Amino acid sequence: MTTPKNLINSFDDAVSETLSGLSYTYPQLEHHVSHRVVLSPDHRDRRDKVALICGGGSGHEPFAAGFVGGGMLTASIAGSIFAAPPSIHITYALRCLAENSKAGILVIVPNYTGDCLNFGIAIEKTRQTGVTVEEVIVDDDCSIPENERSVAGKRGLVGMLFVIKIAGALAEKGLPLCQVAEIARHVSQSIATYGIGLSACAIPGQGLMFELAQDEIECGMGVHGEAGYERIKLGTASELVTLMLKRICDALSLSINDSVAVIVNNFGALSQLEQGIVVHEVVKQLHNMGIQPVRIYSGSLMTSLNSVGIHISVLKLNESYGDVFVECLDEKTSAPCWPGCAYSVPSRFSTSIPSKDTEKEKVNKIGISLNVPDQQLIKSCLKNACAAIIEKEAYLNGLDRGCGDGDCGSTLKRFADGILSNLDNLSLSHPAALLTEIANIAEEHMGGTSGALYCLFFTTGAKVLASFEQEEDIRRIWCYTFRSGLNCLEKYGKAKAGSRTMIDTMHGACMTYEKLLKEYSSDFYDKIAAAAWEGCYSTKNMKPKAGRASYIKQAQYLTDVDAGAYAAAIWIAAIVQTIAHFEE
């Protein structure tokens, strides 16, 4: 089994060094190195306010140290990776708080055997010194059916942050310990959390904790690298969110007209793009069920080292405490890693404005016009060129990998799909209007550098076509149009022939086209296609002088042809071959 790469110095020092890094980043936090304790800047000024403490194994960062600060935790204790902190360190943290707080201490404990035991020892020792301590054990995991649970009960997961945030806000208001603890327990009883994992994690220096097939996911994963409750096939984000929300809704007995707050927690290695999609799905599906998500929080909050996965945690806002919960969630906190802020509270304007179908701008039909057979030829050229591009999507993406961002084929496929979906509505009778419409499709569907280049190419061509008279030689018109578009690309894109771009292909085809106009031959179209491919293959091993590839200096990524050049050869060849067959 391959051991993943890690950026550490030594395994034994990893926890201390990451806490040190946190304290350097937020220097007002007080880091007691020998006990792996982090204290809030105001921990000495809380004589009449309840203090909050929580902790657990490391590997879940930023939990719990990242949530130390006014309005949340007063102290955190970190154990070794995936191991509960020893009771002596917890006792030390409790003693630090007891010296300055006469209002008592609330201990929030994740429901894992090691945490319950070590926090229990520290709580009992602290109580023996006369300090008032209350505890809340959080067990929000809803992945294991009730009839299959062990005596250990449900695990404590990211829903714990709801307890910490609400209890912290109540403590900040000066409520007595008994009330803070009572409401914190109500919060804990109103939370359900469900997790899915796309990959296992690996403790630094070791291999993955278990293997998952490429098309499988773990349902009910916790945060300690353990396997989940069941293994199923990977589905779409929508399908997986549906599964997760069903389990959560059943656990909380959620029904239409209920209101909730939601945390979407990243296990640590899921991309932000995917996490945003999950949030989108959660909100959409809750709305479809008639459940109102009044607050949404998203981020890497309680992670599992380098695991790829997601937790959805839902807090039911019941009639008795719902308003109190929301008010506390909205209270300010100085804890550096809490994902909520002023923007988390909805404004009176919609947070997501649906797009409206706007009437497309009409394109003037000016310049030369085509007869019906020529219109059919143009249509066939477009169909064949688009089909050829779509067929080579994966190959183009492969060429673009290493010296680009691996999406050349996908980007051009969007362009081709856009043309094909509008094919019956394009202005085939007037080439100037047609090129303007194709330019608009490129602009709308492609994006990025290639979208801009193709938009420029066709926009310039449209302008040139509009200036010609009906009687002029159509081959000369298209040649002049192609040259004008190419010149525009060279002007704005800064690439020339020899720069290892699509220009190499287009330049070769254009030069041959211009030459053949003067000395016409029977293999006119074959020679243009051959010139396009020759220009394309000339980019192999060529040093890039423009575009994203120009930043790549490692020779192994530059041993094949340029993806953009290959794509241009595909559509040029498809078009000239279609015309050649038409004229046979």
Short mmCIF file of C-alpha atoms in Angstrom, two decimals, residues 71-474:
data_model
loop_
_atom_site.label_atom_id
_atom_site.label_comp_id
_atom_site.label_asym_id
_atom_site.label_seq_id
_atom_site.Cartn_x
_atom_site.Cartn_y
_atom_site.Cartn_z
CA GLY A 71 -18.64 33.63 22.84
CA MET A 72 -17.44 30.05 22.41
CA LEU A 73 -14.86 27.97 24.30
CA THR A 74 -12.75 29.37 27.10
CA ALA A 75 -10.29 26.50 26.82
CA SER A 76 -9.47 23.48 24.69
CA ILE A 77 -7.32 20.42 25.25
CA ALA A 78 -5.77 18.40 22.43
CA GLY A 79 -4.85 14.75 22.64
CA SER A 80 -2.54 12.89 20.30
CA ILE A 81 -3.83 12.08 16.82
CA PHE A 82 -7.19 10.31 17.19
CA ALA A 83 -6.57 9.79 20.93
CA ALA A 84 -8.37 11.40 23.86
CA PRO A 85 -6.33 13.92 25.84
CA PRO A 86 -5.00 12.45 29.12
CA SER A 87 -6.95 13.40 32.23
CA ILE A 88 -3.96 15.20 33.74
CA HIS A 89 -4.04 17.74 30.89
CA ILE A 90 -7.81 18.20 31.18
CA THR A 91 -7.45 18.69 34.95
CA TYR A 92 -4.77 21.31 34.30
CA ALA A 93 -7.09 23.21 31.93
CA LEU A 94 -9.97 23.05 34.44
CA ARG A 95 -7.67 24.37 37.16
CA CYS A 96 -6.65 27.31 34.93
CA LEU A 97 -10.31 28.21 34.45
CA ALA A 98 -11.30 27.67 38.08
CA GLU A 99 -8.70 30.18 39.28
CA ASN A 100 -10.55 32.99 37.51
CA SER A 101 -14.19 31.90 37.24
CA LYS A 102 -16.54 31.71 40.21
CA ALA A 103 -19.60 31.08 38.03
CA GLY A 104 -18.62 27.48 37.31
CA ILE A 105 -17.42 25.50 34.30
CA LEU A 106 -19.36 23.69 31.58
CA VAL A 107 -17.48 20.73 30.09
CA ILE A 108 -18.61 19.62 26.63
CA VAL A 109 -17.53 16.05 25.93
CA PRO A 110 -17.56 14.14 22.62
CA ASN A 111 -19.18 10.76 23.19
CA TYR A 112 -16.19 8.49 22.69
CA THR A 113 -15.08 6.06 25.40
CA GLY A 114 -11.61 7.58 25.79
CA ASP A 115 -12.95 11.13 25.98
CA CYS A 116 -15.71 10.21 28.45
CA LEU A 117 -13.25 8.40 30.72
CA ASN A 118 -10.51 11.03 30.73
CA PHE A 119 -12.87 13.99 31.01
CA GLY A 120 -14.77 12.09 33.72
CA ILE A 121 -11.61 11.64 35.79
CA ALA A 122 -10.72 15.33 35.45
CA ILE A 123 -14.26 16.47 36.29
CA GLU A 124 -14.40 14.36 39.44
CA LYS A 125 -10.97 15.56 40.61
CA THR A 126 -11.95 19.17 39.98
CA ARG A 127 -15.24 18.82 41.85
CA GLN A 128 -13.32 17.47 44.83
CA THR A 129 -11.57 20.85 45.04
CA GLY A 130 -14.92 22.63 45.42
CA VAL A 131 -15.28 23.86 41.85
CA THR A 132 -18.78 23.70 40.33
CA VAL A 133 -18.63 21.70 37.10
CA GLU A 134 -21.43 20.57 34.78
CA GLU A 135 -20.96 18.28 31.81
CA VAL A 136 -22.81 17.78 28.54
CA ILE A 137 -22.01 14.68 26.50
CA VAL A 138 -22.72 15.20 22.80
CA ASP A 139 -23.81 12.19 20.73
CA ASP A 140 -25.25 13.46 17.46
CA ASP A 141 -24.33 10.63 15.06
CA CYS A 142 -27.49 9.14 13.52
CA SER A 143 -25.92 6.65 11.10
CA ILE A 144 -26.41 3.49 13.17
CA PRO A 145 -29.99 2.28 13.74
CA GLU A 146 -31.07 2.35 17.38
CA ASN A 147 -31.49 -1.43 17.60
CA GLU A 148 -27.89 -1.96 16.46
CA ARG A 149 -26.12 0.45 18.81
CA SER A 150 -23.68 -0.76 21.43
CA VAL A 151 -23.55 0.37 25.05
CA ALA A 152 -21.13 3.09 23.90
CA GLY A 153 -24.05 4.85 22.23
CA LYS A 154 -23.85 7.36 19.41
CA ARG A 155 -20.64 9.17 18.49
CA GLY A 156 -20.07 12.87 19.03
CA LEU A 157 -19.53 14.60 15.69
CA VAL A 158 -19.50 18.11 14.27
CA GLY A 159 -22.95 18.90 15.70
CA MET A 160 -20.99 19.60 18.87
CA LEU A 161 -20.26 23.03 17.43
CA PHE A 162 -23.93 23.94 17.73
CA VAL A 163 -23.70 23.12 21.45
CA ILE A 164 -20.48 25.09 21.87
CA LYS A 165 -21.74 28.15 20.00
CA ILE A 166 -25.10 28.37 21.73
CA ALA A 167 -23.77 27.59 25.21
CA GLY A 168 -20.92 30.04 24.65
CA ALA A 169 -23.32 32.83 23.73
CA LEU A 170 -25.45 32.12 26.81
CA ALA A 171 -22.37 32.14 29.04
CA GLU A 172 -21.32 35.46 27.52
CA LYS A 173 -24.73 36.92 28.46
CA GLY A 174 -24.04 36.00 32.10
CA LEU A 175 -26.58 33.20 32.53
CA PRO A 176 -25.93 30.87 35.50
CA LEU A 177 -24.29 27.51 34.94
CA CYS A 178 -27.47 25.51 35.57
CA GLN A 179 -29.31 27.34 32.78
CA VAL A 180 -26.41 27.23 30.33
CA ALA A 181 -26.07 23.48 30.92
CA GLU A 182 -29.82 22.84 30.62
CA ILE A 183 -30.11 24.64 27.28
CA ALA A 184 -26.89 23.02 26.04
CA ARG A 185 -28.46 19.62 26.71
CA HIS A 186 -31.56 20.64 24.75
CA VAL A 187 -29.30 21.63 21.87
CA SER A 188 -27.50 18.29 22.02
CA GLN A 189 -30.81 16.40 21.97
CA SER A 190 -31.99 18.39 18.92
CA ILE A 191 -29.04 17.55 16.64
CA ALA A 192 -28.53 14.74 14.14
CA THR A 193 -25.40 14.31 12.04
CA TYR A 194 -24.68 11.94 9.16
CA GLY A 195 -21.39 11.49 7.32
CA ILE A 196 -20.22 9.90 4.09
CA GLY A 197 -16.63 9.26 3.10
CA LEU A 198 -15.20 9.00 -0.40
CA SER A 199 -11.82 7.92 0.95
CA ALA A 200 -10.20 6.80 4.15
CA CYS A 201 -7.60 8.92 5.90
CA ALA A 202 -4.00 8.10 6.69
CA ILE A 203 -2.20 8.89 9.93
CA PRO A 204 1.09 10.63 8.97
CA GLY A 205 3.70 8.06 8.03
CA GLN A 206 1.16 5.27 7.60
CA GLY A 207 -1.02 3.95 4.78
CA LEU A 208 -4.75 4.44 4.37
CA MET A 209 -6.76 3.06 7.28
CA PHE A 210 -8.94 1.05 4.89
CA GLU A 211 -9.43 0.66 1.16
CA LEU A 212 -12.40 1.95 -0.82
CA ALA A 213 -13.06 1.03 -4.43
CA GLN A 214 -13.21 3.90 -6.89
CA ASP A 215 -16.99 3.55 -7.24
CA GLU A 216 -17.78 3.09 -3.53
CA ILE A 217 -18.38 5.31 -0.50
CA GLU A 218 -18.59 4.72 3.23
CA CYS A 219 -21.89 5.74 4.81
CA GLY A 220 -21.87 6.74 8.45
CA MET A 221 -18.18 7.58 8.69
CA GLY A 222 -16.97 9.20 11.87
CA VAL A 223 -13.87 11.34 12.25
CA HIS A 224 -11.28 8.85 13.47
CA GLY A 225 -10.59 7.07 10.20
CA GLU A 226 -12.84 4.15 11.08
CA ALA A 227 -15.02 2.52 8.43
CA GLY A 228 -18.67 3.50 8.34
CA TYR A 229 -21.92 1.66 8.96
CA GLU A 230 -22.31 0.45 5.38
CA ARG A 231 -20.64 0.66 2.00
CA ILE A 232 -22.63 1.64 -1.10
CA LYS A 233 -21.98 2.68 -4.69
CA LEU A 234 -21.00 6.27 -5.36
CA GLY A 235 -23.88 8.39 -6.64
CA THR A 236 -24.39 12.00 -7.58
CA ALA A 237 -24.23 14.73 -4.96
CA SER A 238 -28.01 14.97 -5.17
CA GLU A 239 -28.51 11.25 -4.53
CA LEU A 240 -26.11 11.17 -1.58
CA VAL A 241 -27.58 14.27 0.05
CA THR A 242 -31.04 12.70 -0.31
CA LEU A 243 -29.82 9.60 1.56
CA MET A 244 -28.20 11.69 4.31
CA LEU A 245 -31.15 13.99 4.82
CA LYS A 246 -33.58 11.07 5.00
CA ARG A 247 -31.64 9.56 7.90
CA ILE A 248 -31.36 12.94 9.61
CA CYS A 249 -35.04 13.81 9.14
CA ASP A 250 -36.06 10.42 10.54
CA ALA A 251 -33.79 10.87 13.56
CA LEU A 252 -35.18 14.34 14.34
CA SER A 253 -38.77 13.60 13.26
CA LEU A 254 -38.59 16.58 10.94
CA SER A 255 -41.70 17.43 8.97
CA ILE A 256 -43.14 20.17 6.80
CA ASN A 257 -42.94 23.72 8.24
CA ASP A 258 -40.09 22.82 10.62
CA SER A 259 -37.08 25.14 10.77
CA VAL A 260 -33.47 24.05 11.10
CA ALA A 261 -29.89 25.24 11.21
CA VAL A 262 -27.32 23.25 9.22
CA ILE A 263 -23.59 22.63 9.32
CA VAL A 264 -21.92 21.13 6.25
CA ASN A 265 -18.53 19.90 7.42
CA ASN A 266 -15.63 18.95 5.16
CA PHE A 267 -13.58 15.95 6.32
CA GLY A 268 -10.49 17.85 5.17
CA ALA A 269 -9.78 16.86 1.57
CA LEU A 270 -13.02 17.46 -0.31
CA SER A 271 -12.68 20.33 -2.78
CA GLN A 272 -14.46 23.60 -2.06
CA LEU A 273 -16.24 23.22 -5.40
CA GLU A 274 -17.81 19.93 -4.25
CA GLN A 275 -18.60 21.30 -0.81
CA GLY A 276 -20.50 24.20 -2.37
CA ILE A 277 -22.50 21.71 -4.46
CA VAL A 278 -23.41 19.78 -1.29
CA VAL A 279 -24.58 22.99 0.41
CA HIS A 280 -26.65 23.81 -2.68
CA GLU A 281 -28.26 20.37 -2.61
CA VAL A 282 -28.97 20.48 1.14
CA VAL A 283 -30.78 23.80 0.90
CA LYS A 284 -32.68 22.85 -2.25
CA GLN A 285 -33.84 19.51 -0.88
CA LEU A 286 -34.87 20.91 2.50
CA HIS A 287 -36.93 23.56 0.72
CA ASN A 288 -38.53 20.86 -1.42
CA MET A 289 -39.51 19.01 1.77
CA GLY A 290 -41.09 22.17 3.20
CA ILE A 291 -38.35 22.50 5.84
CA GLN A 292 -36.84 25.95 6.30
CA PRO A 293 -33.02 26.10 6.69
CA VAL A 294 -32.72 29.44 8.50
CA ARG A 295 -28.94 29.28 9.04
CA ILE A 296 -26.28 27.45 6.99
CA TYR A 297 -22.66 27.06 8.07
CA SER A 298 -20.03 25.45 5.87
CA GLY A 299 -16.34 24.71 6.17
CA SER A 300 -13.61 22.35 7.33
CA LEU A 301 -14.59 22.38 10.99
CA MET A 302 -14.06 18.89 12.41
CA THR A 303 -11.85 17.03 9.97
CA SER A 304 -10.40 13.56 9.69
CA LEU A 305 -6.86 14.36 8.54
CA ASN A 306 -6.78 13.88 4.76
CA SER A 307 -10.04 12.02 4.32
CA VAL A 308 -12.39 13.01 1.50
CA GLY A 309 -15.91 13.25 2.82
CA ILE A 310 -18.69 15.34 4.26
CA HIS A 311 -20.89 15.60 7.35
CA ILE A 312 -24.33 17.14 7.31
CA SER A 313 -25.40 18.19 10.80
CA VAL A 314 -28.90 19.53 11.42
CA LEU A 315 -30.19 21.36 14.49
CA LYS A 316 -33.95 21.28 14.86
CA LEU A 317 -35.29 24.66 15.96
CA ASN A 318 -38.17 23.55 18.16
CA GLU A 319 -40.92 25.79 19.49
CA SER A 320 -39.52 25.93 23.03
CA TYR A 321 -35.97 27.01 22.24
CA GLY A 322 -35.80 27.70 18.49
CA ASP A 323 -35.65 31.47 18.79
CA VAL A 324 -33.04 31.24 21.56
CA PHE A 325 -30.91 28.90 19.44
CA VAL A 326 -30.95 31.25 16.44
CA GLU A 327 -30.25 34.31 18.56
CA CYS A 328 -27.24 32.58 20.11
CA LEU A 329 -25.97 31.37 16.74
CA ASP A 330 -26.08 34.96 15.50
CA GLU A 331 -24.16 36.36 18.48
CA LYS A 332 -20.64 37.52 17.71
CA THR A 333 -17.67 35.41 18.67
CA SER A 334 -13.96 36.04 18.55
CA ALA A 335 -13.22 32.34 18.07
CA PRO A 336 -11.15 32.40 14.86
CA CYS A 337 -12.61 29.36 13.06
CA TRP A 338 -16.36 29.70 13.57
CA PRO A 339 -17.77 29.95 10.02
CA GLY A 340 -20.63 32.28 10.87
CA CYS A 341 -20.44 36.04 10.39
CA ALA A 342 -22.73 38.98 9.71
CA TYR A 343 -23.35 37.61 6.23
CA SER A 344 -24.68 34.35 7.70
CA VAL A 345 -27.88 36.14 8.66
CA PRO A 346 -30.24 36.37 5.67
CA SER A 347 -31.12 39.85 4.43
CA ARG A 348 -34.57 40.83 3.18
CA PHE A 349 -33.30 40.20 -0.34
CA SER A 350 -33.10 36.72 -1.78
CA THR A 351 -29.67 35.14 -1.30
CA SER A 352 -29.91 33.37 -4.64
CA ILE A 353 -31.56 35.11 -7.54
CA PRO A 354 -32.73 32.60 -10.16
CA SER A 355 -31.63 33.27 -13.69
CA LYS A 356 -34.26 34.46 -16.09
CA ASP A 357 -34.60 33.46 -19.68
CA THR A 358 -33.93 36.68 -21.52
CA GLU A 359 -34.76 37.24 -25.13
CA LYS A 360 -31.63 36.81 -27.20
CA GLU A 361 -30.39 39.91 -28.94
CA LYS A 362 -31.38 39.84 -32.57
CA VAL A 363 -28.53 39.74 -35.05
CA ASN A 364 -28.88 41.82 -38.19
CA LYS A 365 -28.81 39.77 -41.38
CA ILE A 366 -26.44 41.83 -43.47
CA GLY A 367 -23.77 41.08 -46.07
CA ILE A 368 -23.83 38.24 -48.54
CA SER A 369 -26.60 35.64 -48.45
CA LEU A 370 -26.50 31.94 -49.33
CA ASN A 371 -28.86 29.81 -51.38
CA VAL A 372 -30.55 26.76 -49.87
CA PRO A 373 -27.93 24.17 -50.96
CA ASP A 374 -25.14 26.32 -49.52
CA GLN A 375 -27.10 26.73 -46.30
CA GLN A 376 -27.35 22.96 -46.02
CA LEU A 377 -23.60 22.74 -46.64
CA ILE A 378 -22.89 25.23 -43.85
CA LYS A 379 -25.17 23.26 -41.54
CA SER A 380 -23.36 20.00 -42.38
CA CYS A 381 -19.98 21.67 -41.79
CA LEU A 382 -21.06 22.78 -38.33
CA LYS A 383 -22.56 19.40 -37.44
CA ASN A 384 -19.50 17.47 -38.54
CA ALA A 385 -17.02 19.85 -36.90
CA CYS A 386 -18.92 19.76 -33.61
CA ALA A 387 -19.26 15.97 -33.71
CA ALA A 388 -15.52 15.60 -34.33
CA ILE A 389 -14.69 17.86 -31.36
CA ILE A 390 -17.10 16.04 -29.04
CA GLU A 391 -15.65 12.67 -30.01
CA LYS A 392 -12.14 13.84 -29.03
CA GLU A 393 -13.11 15.42 -25.68
CA ALA A 394 -11.18 12.96 -23.50
CA TYR A 395 -8.14 12.96 -25.79
CA LEU A 396 -7.98 16.77 -25.80
CA ASN A 397 -8.28 16.85 -22.01
CA GLY A 398 -5.37 14.40 -21.86
CA LEU A 399 -3.23 16.60 -24.09
CA ASP A 400 -4.07 19.59 -21.92
CA ARG A 401 -3.08 17.85 -18.69
CA GLY A 402 0.33 18.79 -17.33
CA CYS A 403 0.81 21.93 -19.42
CA GLY A 404 -2.73 23.26 -18.99
CA ASP A 405 -5.65 22.65 -16.70
CA GLY A 406 -6.91 19.48 -18.35
CA ASP A 407 -10.16 20.92 -19.64
CA CYS A 408 -9.50 21.83 -23.28
CA GLY A 409 -11.74 19.03 -24.57
CA SER A 410 -14.52 19.74 -22.07
CA THR A 411 -14.46 23.46 -22.85
CA LEU A 412 -14.67 22.88 -26.60
CA LYS A 413 -17.38 20.27 -26.08
CA ARG A 414 -19.50 22.93 -24.35
CA PHE A 415 -18.95 25.14 -27.39
CA ALA A 416 -19.89 22.31 -29.76
CA ASP A 417 -22.96 21.38 -27.70
CA GLY A 418 -24.02 25.03 -27.72
CA ILE A 419 -23.80 25.19 -31.50
CA LEU A 420 -25.64 21.90 -31.99
CA SER A 421 -28.45 22.84 -29.62
CA ASN A 422 -29.00 26.09 -31.56
CA LEU A 423 -28.34 24.68 -35.02
CA ASP A 424 -31.91 24.91 -36.31
CA ASN A 425 -32.19 28.54 -35.20
CA LEU A 426 -28.90 29.89 -36.57
CA SER A 427 -28.86 32.41 -39.43
CA LEU A 428 -27.51 29.97 -42.02
CA SER A 429 -28.68 32.21 -44.87
CA HIS A 430 -26.38 35.10 -43.86
CA PRO A 431 -22.79 34.11 -42.93
CA ALA A 432 -22.05 37.43 -41.20
CA ALA A 433 -24.99 36.94 -38.83
CA LEU A 434 -24.09 33.27 -38.41
CA LEU A 435 -20.54 34.03 -37.27
CA THR A 436 -21.86 36.62 -34.81
CA GLU A 437 -24.19 33.99 -33.35
CA ILE A 438 -21.36 31.46 -33.12
CA ALA A 439 -19.19 34.09 -31.41
CA ASN A 440 -21.98 34.65 -28.88
CA ILE A 441 -22.21 30.91 -28.22
CA ALA A 442 -18.45 30.75 -27.62
CA GLU A 443 -18.65 33.69 -25.24
CA GLU A 444 -21.56 32.23 -23.32
CA HIS A 445 -20.63 28.54 -23.17
CA MET A 446 -16.84 28.37 -23.09
CA GLY A 447 -15.33 30.99 -20.81
CA GLY A 448 -11.62 31.26 -20.12
CA THR A 449 -8.89 31.97 -22.66
CA SER A 450 -10.17 29.65 -25.39
CA GLY A 451 -13.67 31.11 -25.13
CA ALA A 452 -12.30 34.61 -25.60
CA LEU A 453 -10.12 33.54 -28.54
CA TYR A 454 -12.91 31.82 -30.42
CA CYS A 455 -15.28 34.71 -29.69
CA LEU A 456 -12.70 37.15 -31.10
CA PHE A 457 -12.06 34.97 -34.14
CA PHE A 458 -15.72 34.70 -35.12
CA THR A 459 -16.61 38.29 -34.16
CA THR A 460 -13.87 39.63 -36.43
CA GLY A 461 -14.91 37.25 -39.19
CA ALA A 462 -18.50 38.45 -38.95
CA LYS A 463 -17.43 42.07 -39.34
CA VAL A 464 -15.40 41.24 -42.46
CA LEU A 465 -18.16 39.15 -44.02
CA ALA A 466 -20.63 41.99 -43.63
CA SER A 467 -18.49 44.21 -45.89
CA PHE A 468 -18.55 41.98 -48.99
CA GLU A 469 -20.86 42.22 -51.99
CA GLN A 470 -22.98 39.34 -53.14
CA GLU A 471 -21.20 38.79 -56.48
CA GLU A 472 -17.67 38.30 -55.14
CA ASP A 473 -15.81 34.96 -55.17
CA ILE A 474 -17.02 33.01 -52.13
#
